[in-house]
Coordinates of C-alpha atoms in Angstrom, one line a residue:
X1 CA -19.2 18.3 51.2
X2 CA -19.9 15.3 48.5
X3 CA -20.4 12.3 50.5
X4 CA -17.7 9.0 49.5
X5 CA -18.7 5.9 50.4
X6 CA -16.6 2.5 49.5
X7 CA -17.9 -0.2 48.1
X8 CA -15.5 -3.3 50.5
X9 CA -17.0 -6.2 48.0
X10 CA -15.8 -4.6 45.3
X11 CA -12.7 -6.0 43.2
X12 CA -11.8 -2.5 42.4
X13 CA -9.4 -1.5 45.3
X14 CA -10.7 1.0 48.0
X15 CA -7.0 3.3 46.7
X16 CA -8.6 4.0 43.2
X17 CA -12.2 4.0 44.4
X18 CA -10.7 6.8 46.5
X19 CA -9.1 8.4 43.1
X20 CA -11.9 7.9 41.1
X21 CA -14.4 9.5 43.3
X22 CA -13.0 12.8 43.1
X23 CA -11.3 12.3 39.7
X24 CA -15.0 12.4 38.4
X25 CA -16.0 15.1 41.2
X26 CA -13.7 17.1 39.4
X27 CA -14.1 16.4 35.8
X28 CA -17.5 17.3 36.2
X29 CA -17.8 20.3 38.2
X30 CA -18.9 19.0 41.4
X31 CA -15.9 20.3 43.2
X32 CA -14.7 23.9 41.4
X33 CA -10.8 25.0 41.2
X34 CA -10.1 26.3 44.8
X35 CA -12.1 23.9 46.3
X36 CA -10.4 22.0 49.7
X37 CA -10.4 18.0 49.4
X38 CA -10.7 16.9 53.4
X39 CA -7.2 16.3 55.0
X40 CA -5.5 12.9 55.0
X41 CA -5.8 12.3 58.7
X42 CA -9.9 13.2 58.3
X43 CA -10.8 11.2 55.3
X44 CA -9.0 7.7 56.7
X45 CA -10.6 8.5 59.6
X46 CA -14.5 8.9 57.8
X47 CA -13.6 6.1 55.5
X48 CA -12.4 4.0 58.1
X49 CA -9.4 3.0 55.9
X50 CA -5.5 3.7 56.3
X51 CA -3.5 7.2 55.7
X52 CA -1.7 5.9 53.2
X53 CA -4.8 4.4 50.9
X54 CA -5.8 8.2 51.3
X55 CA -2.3 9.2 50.4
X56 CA -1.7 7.2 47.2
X57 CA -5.3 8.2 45.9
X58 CA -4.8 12.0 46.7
X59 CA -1.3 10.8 44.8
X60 CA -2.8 9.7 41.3
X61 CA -5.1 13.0 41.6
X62 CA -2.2 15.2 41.6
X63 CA -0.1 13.0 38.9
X64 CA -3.6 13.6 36.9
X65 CA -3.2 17.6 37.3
X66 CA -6.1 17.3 39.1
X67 CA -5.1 18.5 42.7
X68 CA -2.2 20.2 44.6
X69 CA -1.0 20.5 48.0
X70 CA -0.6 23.4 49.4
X71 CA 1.4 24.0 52.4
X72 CA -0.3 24.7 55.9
X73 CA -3.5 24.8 54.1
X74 CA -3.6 21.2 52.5
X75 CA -5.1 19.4 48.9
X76 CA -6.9 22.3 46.6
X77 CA -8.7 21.7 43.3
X78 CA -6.6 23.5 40.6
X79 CA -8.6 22.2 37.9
X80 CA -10.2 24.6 35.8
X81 CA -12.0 23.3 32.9
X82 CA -15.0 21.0 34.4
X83 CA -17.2 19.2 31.7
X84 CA -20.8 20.7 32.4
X85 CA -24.0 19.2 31.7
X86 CA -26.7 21.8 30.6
X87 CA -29.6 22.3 32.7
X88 CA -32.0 22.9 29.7
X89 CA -33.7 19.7 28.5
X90 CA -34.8 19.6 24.6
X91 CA -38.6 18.9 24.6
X92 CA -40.4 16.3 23.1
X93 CA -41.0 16.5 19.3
X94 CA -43.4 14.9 17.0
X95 CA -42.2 12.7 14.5
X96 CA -40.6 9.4 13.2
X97 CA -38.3 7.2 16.0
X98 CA -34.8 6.3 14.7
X99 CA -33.9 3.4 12.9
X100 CA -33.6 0.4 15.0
X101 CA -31.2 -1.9 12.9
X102 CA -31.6 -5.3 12.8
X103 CA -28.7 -7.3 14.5
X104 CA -26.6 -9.8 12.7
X105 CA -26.7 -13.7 13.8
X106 CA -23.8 -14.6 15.9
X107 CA -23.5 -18.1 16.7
X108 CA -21.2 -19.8 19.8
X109 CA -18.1 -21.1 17.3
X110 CA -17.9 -16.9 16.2
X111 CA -18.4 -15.8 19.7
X112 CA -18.6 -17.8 23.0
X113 CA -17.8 -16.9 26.8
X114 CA -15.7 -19.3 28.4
X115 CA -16.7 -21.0 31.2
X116 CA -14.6 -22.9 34.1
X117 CA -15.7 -26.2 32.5
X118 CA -13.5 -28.2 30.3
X119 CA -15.1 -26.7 27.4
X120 CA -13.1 -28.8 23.7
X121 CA -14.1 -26.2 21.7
X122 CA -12.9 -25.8 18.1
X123 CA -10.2 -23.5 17.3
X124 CA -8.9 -22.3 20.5
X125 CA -5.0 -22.6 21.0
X126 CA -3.0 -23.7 23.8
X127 CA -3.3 -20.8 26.7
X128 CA 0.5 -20.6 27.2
X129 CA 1.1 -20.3 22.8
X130 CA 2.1 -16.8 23.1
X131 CA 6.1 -16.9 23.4
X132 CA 5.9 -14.8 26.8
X133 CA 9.6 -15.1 27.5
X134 CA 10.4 -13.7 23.6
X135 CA 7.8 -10.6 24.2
X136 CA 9.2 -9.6 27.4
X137 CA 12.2 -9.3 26.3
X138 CA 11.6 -7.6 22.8
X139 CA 9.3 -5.1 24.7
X140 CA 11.5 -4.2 27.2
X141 CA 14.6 -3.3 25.2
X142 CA 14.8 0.4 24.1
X143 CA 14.5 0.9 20.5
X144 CA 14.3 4.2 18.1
X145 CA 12.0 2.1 15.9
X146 CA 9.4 1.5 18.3
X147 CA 9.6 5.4 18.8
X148 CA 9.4 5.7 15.0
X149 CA 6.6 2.7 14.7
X150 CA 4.4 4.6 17.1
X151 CA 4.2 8.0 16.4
X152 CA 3.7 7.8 12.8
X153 CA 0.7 6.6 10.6
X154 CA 1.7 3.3 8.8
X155 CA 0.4 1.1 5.2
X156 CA -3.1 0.2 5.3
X157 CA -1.3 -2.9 4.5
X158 CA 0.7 -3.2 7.0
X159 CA 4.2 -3.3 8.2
X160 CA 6.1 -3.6 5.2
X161 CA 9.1 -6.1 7.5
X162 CA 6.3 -8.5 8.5
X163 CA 4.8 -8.9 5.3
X164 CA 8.3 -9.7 3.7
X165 CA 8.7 -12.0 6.3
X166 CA 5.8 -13.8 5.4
X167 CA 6.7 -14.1 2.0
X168 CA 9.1 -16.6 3.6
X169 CA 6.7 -18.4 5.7
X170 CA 4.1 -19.3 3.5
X171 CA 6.2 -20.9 1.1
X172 CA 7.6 -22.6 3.9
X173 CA 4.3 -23.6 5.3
X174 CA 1.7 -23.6 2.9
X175 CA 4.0 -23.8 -0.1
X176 CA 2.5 -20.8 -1.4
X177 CA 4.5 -18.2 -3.5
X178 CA 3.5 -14.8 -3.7
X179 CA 5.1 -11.4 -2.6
X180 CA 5.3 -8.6 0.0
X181 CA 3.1 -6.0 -1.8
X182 CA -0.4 -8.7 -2.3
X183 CA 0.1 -9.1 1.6
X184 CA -2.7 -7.4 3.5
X185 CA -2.6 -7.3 7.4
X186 CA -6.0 -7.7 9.1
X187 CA -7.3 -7.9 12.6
X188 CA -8.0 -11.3 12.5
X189 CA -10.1 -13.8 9.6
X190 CA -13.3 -11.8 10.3
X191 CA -12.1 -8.7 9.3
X192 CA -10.6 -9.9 6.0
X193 CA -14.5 -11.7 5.6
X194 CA -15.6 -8.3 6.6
X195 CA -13.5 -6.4 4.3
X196 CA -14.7 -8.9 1.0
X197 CA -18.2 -8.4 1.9
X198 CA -18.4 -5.0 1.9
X199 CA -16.2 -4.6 -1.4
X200 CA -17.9 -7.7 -3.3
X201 CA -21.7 -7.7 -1.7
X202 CA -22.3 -4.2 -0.9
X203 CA -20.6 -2.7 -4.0
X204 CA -22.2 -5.2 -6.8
X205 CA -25.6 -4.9 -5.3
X206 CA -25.1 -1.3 -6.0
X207 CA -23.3 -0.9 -9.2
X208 CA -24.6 -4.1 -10.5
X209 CA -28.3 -3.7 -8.8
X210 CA -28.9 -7.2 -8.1
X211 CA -27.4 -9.3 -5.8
X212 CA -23.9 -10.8 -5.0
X213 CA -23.7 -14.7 -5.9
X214 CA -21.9 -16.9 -3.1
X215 CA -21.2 -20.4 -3.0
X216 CA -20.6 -22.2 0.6
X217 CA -19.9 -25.3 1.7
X218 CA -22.7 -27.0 3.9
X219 CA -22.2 -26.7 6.9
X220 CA -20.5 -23.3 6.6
X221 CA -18.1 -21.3 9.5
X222 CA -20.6 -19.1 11.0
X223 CA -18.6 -16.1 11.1
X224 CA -18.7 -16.3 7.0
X225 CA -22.5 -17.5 6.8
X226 CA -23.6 -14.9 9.1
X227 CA -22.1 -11.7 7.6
X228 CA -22.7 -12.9 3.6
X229 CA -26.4 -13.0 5.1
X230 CA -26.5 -9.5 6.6
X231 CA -24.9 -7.8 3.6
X232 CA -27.6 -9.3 1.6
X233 CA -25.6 -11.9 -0.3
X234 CA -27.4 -14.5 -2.9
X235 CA -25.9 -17.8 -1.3
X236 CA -25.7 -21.3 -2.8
X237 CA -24.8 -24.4 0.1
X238 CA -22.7 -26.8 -1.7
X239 CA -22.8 -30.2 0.8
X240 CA -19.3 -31.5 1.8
X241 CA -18.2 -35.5 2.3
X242 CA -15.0 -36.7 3.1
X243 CA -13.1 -35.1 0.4
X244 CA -14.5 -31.8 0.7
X245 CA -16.8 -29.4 -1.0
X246 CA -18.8 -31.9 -3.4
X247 CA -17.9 -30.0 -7.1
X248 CA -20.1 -32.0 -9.0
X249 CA -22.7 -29.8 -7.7
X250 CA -21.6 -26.4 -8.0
X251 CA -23.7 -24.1 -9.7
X252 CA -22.9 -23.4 -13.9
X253 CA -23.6 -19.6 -13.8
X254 CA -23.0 -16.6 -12.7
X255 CA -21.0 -16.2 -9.1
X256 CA -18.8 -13.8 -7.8
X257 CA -17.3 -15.4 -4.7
X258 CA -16.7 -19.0 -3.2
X259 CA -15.9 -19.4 0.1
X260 CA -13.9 -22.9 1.2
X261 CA -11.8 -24.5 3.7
X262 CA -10.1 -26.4 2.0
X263 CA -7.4 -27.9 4.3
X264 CA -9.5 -28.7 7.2
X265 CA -13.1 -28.4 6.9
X266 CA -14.8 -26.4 9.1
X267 CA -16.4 -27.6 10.7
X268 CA -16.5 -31.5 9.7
X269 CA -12.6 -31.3 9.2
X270 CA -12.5 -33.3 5.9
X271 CA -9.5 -32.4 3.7
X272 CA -10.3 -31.3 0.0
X273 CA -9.0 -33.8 -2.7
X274 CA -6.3 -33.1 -5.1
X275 CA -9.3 -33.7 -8.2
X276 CA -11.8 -31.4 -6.2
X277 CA -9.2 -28.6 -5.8
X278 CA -8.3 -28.7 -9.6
X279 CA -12.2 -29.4 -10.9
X280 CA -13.2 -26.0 -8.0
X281 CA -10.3 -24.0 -9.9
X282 CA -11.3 -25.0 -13.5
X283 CA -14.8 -24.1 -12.2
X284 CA -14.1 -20.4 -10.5
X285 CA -13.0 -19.8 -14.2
X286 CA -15.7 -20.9 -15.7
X287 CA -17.9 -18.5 -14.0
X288 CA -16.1 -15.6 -13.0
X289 CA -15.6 -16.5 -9.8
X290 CA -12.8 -15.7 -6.9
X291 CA -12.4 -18.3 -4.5
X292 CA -12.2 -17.3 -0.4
X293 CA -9.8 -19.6 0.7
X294 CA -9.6 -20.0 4.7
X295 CA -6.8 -21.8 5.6
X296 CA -7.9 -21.2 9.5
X297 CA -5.9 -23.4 11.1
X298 CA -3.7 -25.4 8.5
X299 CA -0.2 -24.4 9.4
X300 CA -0.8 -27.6 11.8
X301 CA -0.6 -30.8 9.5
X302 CA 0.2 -34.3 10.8
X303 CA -0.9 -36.3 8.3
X304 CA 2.7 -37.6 5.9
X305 CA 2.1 -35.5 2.6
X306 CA 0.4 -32.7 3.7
X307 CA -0.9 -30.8 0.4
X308 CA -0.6 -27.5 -0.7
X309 CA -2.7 -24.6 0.0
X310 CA -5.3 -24.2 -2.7
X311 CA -3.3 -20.8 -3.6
X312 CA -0.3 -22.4 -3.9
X313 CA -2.4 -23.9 -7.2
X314 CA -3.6 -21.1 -8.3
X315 CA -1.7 -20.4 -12.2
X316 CA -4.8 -17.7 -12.7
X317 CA -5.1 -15.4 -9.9
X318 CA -8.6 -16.7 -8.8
X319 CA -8.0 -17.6 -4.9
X320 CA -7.9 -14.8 -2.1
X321 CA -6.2 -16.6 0.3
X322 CA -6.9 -16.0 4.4
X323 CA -4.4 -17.0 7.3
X324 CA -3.9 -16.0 10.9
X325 CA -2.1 -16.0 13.6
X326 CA -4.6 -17.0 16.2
X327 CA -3.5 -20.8 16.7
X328 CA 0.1 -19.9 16.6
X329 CA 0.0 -16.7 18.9
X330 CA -3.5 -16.1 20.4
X331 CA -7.2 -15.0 19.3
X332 CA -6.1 -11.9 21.4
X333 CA -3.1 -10.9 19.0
X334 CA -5.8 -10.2 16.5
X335 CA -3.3 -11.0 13.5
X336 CA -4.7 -12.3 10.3
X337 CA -4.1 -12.0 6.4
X338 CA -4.9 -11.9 3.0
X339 CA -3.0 -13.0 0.0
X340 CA -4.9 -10.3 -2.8
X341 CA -4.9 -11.0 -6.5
X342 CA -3.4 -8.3 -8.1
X343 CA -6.5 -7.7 -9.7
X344 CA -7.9 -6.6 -6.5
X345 CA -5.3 -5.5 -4.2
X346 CA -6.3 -1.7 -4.4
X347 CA -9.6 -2.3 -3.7
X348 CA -8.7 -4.3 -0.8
X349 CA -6.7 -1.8 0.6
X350 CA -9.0 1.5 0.2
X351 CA -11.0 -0.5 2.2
X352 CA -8.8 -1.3 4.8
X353 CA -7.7 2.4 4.7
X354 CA -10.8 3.2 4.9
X355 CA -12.3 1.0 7.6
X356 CA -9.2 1.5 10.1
X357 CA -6.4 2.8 8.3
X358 CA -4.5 -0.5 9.0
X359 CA -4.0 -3.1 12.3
X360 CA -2.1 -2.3 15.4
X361 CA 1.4 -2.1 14.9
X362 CA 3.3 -3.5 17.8
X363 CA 2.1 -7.4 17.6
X364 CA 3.1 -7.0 13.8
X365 CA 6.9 -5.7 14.6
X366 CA 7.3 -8.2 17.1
X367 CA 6.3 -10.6 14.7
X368 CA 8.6 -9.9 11.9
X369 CA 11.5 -10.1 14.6
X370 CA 10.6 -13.4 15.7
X371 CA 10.4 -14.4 12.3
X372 CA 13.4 -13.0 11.2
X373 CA 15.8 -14.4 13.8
X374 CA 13.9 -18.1 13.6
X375 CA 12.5 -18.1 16.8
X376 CA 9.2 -18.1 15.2
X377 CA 9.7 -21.2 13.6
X378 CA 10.7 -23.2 16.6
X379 CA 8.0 -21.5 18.6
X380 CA 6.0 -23.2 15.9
X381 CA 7.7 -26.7 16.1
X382 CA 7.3 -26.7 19.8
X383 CA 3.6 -26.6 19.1
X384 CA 3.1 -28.8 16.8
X385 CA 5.1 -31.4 18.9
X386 CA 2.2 -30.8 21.2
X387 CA -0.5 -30.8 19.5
X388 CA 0.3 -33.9 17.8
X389 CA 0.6 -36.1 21.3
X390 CA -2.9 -34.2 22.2
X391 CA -5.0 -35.3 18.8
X392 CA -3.5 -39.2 19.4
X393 CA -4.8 -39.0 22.9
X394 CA -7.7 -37.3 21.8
X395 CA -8.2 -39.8 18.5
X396 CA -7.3 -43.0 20.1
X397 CA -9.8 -42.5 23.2
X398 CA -12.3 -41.6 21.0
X399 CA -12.1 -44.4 18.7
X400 CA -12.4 -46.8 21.6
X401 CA -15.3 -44.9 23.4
X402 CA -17.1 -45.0 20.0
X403 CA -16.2 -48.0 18.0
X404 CA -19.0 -47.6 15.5
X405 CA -18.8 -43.9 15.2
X406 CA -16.3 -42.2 12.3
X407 CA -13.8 -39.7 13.1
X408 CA -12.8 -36.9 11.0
X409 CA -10.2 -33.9 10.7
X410 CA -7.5 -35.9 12.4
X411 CA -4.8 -34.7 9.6
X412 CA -4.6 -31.2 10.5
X413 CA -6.1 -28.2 12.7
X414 CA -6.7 -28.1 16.3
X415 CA -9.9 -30.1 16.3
X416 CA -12.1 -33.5 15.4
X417 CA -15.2 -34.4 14.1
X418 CA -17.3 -37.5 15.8
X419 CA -19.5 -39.0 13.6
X420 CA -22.2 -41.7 15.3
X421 CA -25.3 -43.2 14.3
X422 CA -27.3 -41.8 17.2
X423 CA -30.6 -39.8 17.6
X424 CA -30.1 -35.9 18.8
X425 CA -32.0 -36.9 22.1
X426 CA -29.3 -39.6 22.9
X427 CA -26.9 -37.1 22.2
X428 CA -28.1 -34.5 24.2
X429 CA -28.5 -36.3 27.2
X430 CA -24.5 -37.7 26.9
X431 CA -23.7 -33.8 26.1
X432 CA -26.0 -32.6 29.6
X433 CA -23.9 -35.6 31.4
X434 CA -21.1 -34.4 30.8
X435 CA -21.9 -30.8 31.3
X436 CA -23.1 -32.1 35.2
X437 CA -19.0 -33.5 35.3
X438 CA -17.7 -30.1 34.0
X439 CA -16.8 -31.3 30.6
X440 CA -18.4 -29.5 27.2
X441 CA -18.5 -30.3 23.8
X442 CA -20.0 -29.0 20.8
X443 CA -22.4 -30.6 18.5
X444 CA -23.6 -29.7 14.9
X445 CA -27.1 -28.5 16.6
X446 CA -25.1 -25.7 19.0
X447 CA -23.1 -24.2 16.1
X448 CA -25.9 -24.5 13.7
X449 CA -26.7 -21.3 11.4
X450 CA -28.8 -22.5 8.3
X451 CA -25.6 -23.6 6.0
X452 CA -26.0 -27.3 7.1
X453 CA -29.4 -28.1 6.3
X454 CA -28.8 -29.0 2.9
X455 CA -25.3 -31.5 4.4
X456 CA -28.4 -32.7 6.5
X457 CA -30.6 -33.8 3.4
X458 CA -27.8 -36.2 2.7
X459 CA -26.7 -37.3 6.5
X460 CA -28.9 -38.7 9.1
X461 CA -25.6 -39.2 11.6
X462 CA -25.3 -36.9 14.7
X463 CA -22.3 -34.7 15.0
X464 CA -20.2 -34.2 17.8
X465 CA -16.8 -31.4 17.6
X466 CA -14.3 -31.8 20.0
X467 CA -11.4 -29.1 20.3
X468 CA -8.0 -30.5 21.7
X469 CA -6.0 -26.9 21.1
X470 CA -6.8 -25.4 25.1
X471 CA -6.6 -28.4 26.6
X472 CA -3.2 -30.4 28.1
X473 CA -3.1 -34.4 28.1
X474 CA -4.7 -34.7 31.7
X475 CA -7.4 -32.8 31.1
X476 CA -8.2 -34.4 27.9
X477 CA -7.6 -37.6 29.5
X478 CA -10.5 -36.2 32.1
X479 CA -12.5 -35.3 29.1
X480 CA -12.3 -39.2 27.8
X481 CA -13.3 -40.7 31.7
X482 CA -15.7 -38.5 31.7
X483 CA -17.5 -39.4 28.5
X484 CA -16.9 -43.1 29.3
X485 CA -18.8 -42.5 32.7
X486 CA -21.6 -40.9 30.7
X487 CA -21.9 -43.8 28.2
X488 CA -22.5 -46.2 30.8
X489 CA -24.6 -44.7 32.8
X490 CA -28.3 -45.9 32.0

């Protein structure tokens, strides 16, 4: 007889340890077809537990076809096709060890675990974003196209009725015109990054055999730096101020991409000048270059005029333009975009085919419907509203806090950028203080990847980022008495 023993400090529930036990007794041979699982009565007495924990597990095995009971004789295996492990053992050979492949850089502002602190960081959305009340009820109504949606293989593109309804949204948010068939669904920014690298990078290197060109801007978004590196990528920092990428200094020859963030500067949050956007599209012509622009997390603007996404410029069919849902609906909706040239657009989606064969339907239905019947749009008012209140809290109190210091990216996103003429050790030891109070922050040195040391030949001032997105007023008002406490502490 196998011997079961629960584990009572477990989170898994001693009901599917029960199940789980003998659901991979089974699977794997250890108990045959015929074979007699003990009675209730006996195994809640040898586990120590109640009949009907016993009950409900011996429950789930028969639901799994696992087990039946038998009358007067009491649970037997019917399972007949166990998953066996050969005895035999291939020997040891001689000769070369695999590949061992080299693992690509992956900095905290790509991918960070959250912690219970009061952690501002940059680009996370309120917890509570997602309209729970509007999914609920969408998800529970009956519908023949959900049937339809789900059995069937869909456009690499994706849903054709959410990317008409984008059409609408972009030119009512970023005032950009394009249409439903140059719309490409992704799982998120980074795959759409993903997607250009392998298509751009991968493919020139070998049909071209040297490498890709790629223009930055200094400091870059890790997730962009980080992958143009592993592909191999040729890459050229251009410095940012506060007006954006510095053109001046762009390079006069050959490049293939530029990647820019042009509404909100990631990280430094600085907002690309009307003369800088025209002088980087006058230069991508120049020198055969497409422009990556991220528009990240635009779509919130609180400054009067907002301007135009970068695309919404574009007379020439130079800028790929990249959006997502992430600030509006959650990082865990895994909905992002690209805006293709046309020039492009099949490469793109052979790719995409190719990769995944296109993103999850069901977020991207339920999408379309919300756009469609305007709940969307207040959805997206509501937040606003709110994030607006929490970057004047969050602005204001750092402005007294840091009279001297400058504060940038206060005219869109879901973050800011303190500027302060202090050494990195006084820094660090207001950044552990706070830590110690349960309060975290980012500074330039914690997201750093390589793009910003050439932004660092120009600036001596330290850099602290502080995201207001996942955080309510008291707790930013927390995040302010704390950093006053740390201040004046000698």
């Amino acid at each position: 007889m196998l011997a079961l023993f629960l584990n009572r400090e477990s989170r898994t529930s001693l009901q599917l340890q029960i199940f789980q036990f003998y659901f991979q007794a089974i699977q794997r041979g250890n108990l045959l077809c015929g074979d007699k699982l003990p009675s209730i009565r006996e195994q809640a007495q040898a586990l120590n537990v109640a009949k009907i924990t016993v009950v409900m597990a011996y429950e789930k095995l028969m639901a799994a076809g696992l087990i039946k009971s038998r009358q007067g004789i009491g649970y037997e295996v019917i399972f007949t096709t166990p998953v066996r492990t050969p005895a035999a053992h291939i020997p040891l050979a001689q000769g070369s060890p695999p590949v061992k492949p080299e693992p690509a850089g992956v900095s905290t502002d790509v991918y960070g675990e959250m912690g219970r602190d009061f952690y501002c960081r940059m680009g996370v959305p309120d917890p509570n974003a997602f309209p729970w009340s509007s999914w609920r009820k969408w998800n529970n109504a009956p519908s023949v196209l959900k049937e339809q949606l789900f059995t069937r293989y869909h456009s690499p593109n994706g849903l054709f009725s959410l990317r008409e309804q984008m059409v609408r949204y972009l030119n009512l948010s970023r005032g950009i015109n394009t249409r439903a068939e140059n719309i490409i669904i992704t799982n998120g920014i980074q795959e759409g990054l993903s997607l250009l690298s392998q298509i751009f990078i991968i493919h020139h290197a070998a049909s071209q055999e040297k490498k890709c060109h790629i223009v930055t801007e200094s400091p870059c978004y890790s997730g962009a730096w980080h992958l143009f590196n592993y592909y191999g990528a040729d890459i050229t920092p251009i410095a940012v101020d506060n007006q954006g990428l510095c053109t001046d200094k762009l390079p006069e020859y050959a490049t293939q991409l530029c990647y820019v963030t042009p509404a909100h500067q990631y990280p430094m949050g600085s907002v690309l000048s009307v003369e800088r956007r025209l002088s980087l599209l006058t230069w991508a012509q120049r020198v055969g270059a497409y422009i990556i622009e991220d528009d990240y997390d635009a779509v919130f603007t609180y400054g009067e005029n907002p301007l135009p996404a970068l695309k919404a410029m574009d007379y020439h069919d130079r800028v790929i333009y990249m959006g997502t849902f992430s600030k509006t609906l959650g990082p865990g909706a895994r909905l992002g975009y690209l805006i293709c040239p046309d020039e492009l657009l099949p490469a793109v989606q052979n790719m995409k085919a190719l990769n995944n064969n296109g993103s999850q339907w069901l977020l991207q239905q339920f999408l379309a419907e919300l756009m469609q019947n305007q709940v969307f749009y207040t959805h997206l008012g509501k937040l606003a509203c709110s994030y607006a209140s929490r970057l004047a809290l969050l602005r204001d109190g750092l402005s007294a806090l840091f009279p001297d210091g400058k504060i940038d990216g206060a005219t869109a996103g879901l973050h800011l950028s303190l500027h302060i003429d202090r050494s990195p050790d006084v820094i660090a030891l207001l950044q552990q203080r706070c830590l110690q109070a349960g309060v975290r922050f980012d500074t330039l040195q914690d997201i750093e990847n390589g793009s910003e040391e050439i932004w660092r030949k120009e600036n001596n001032a330290g850099v602290m980022f502080f995201g207001f997105g996942g955080l309510q007023l008291p707790q930013i008002n927390k995040v302010l008495r704390v950093l006053e406490q740390a201040l004046i502490q000698p």
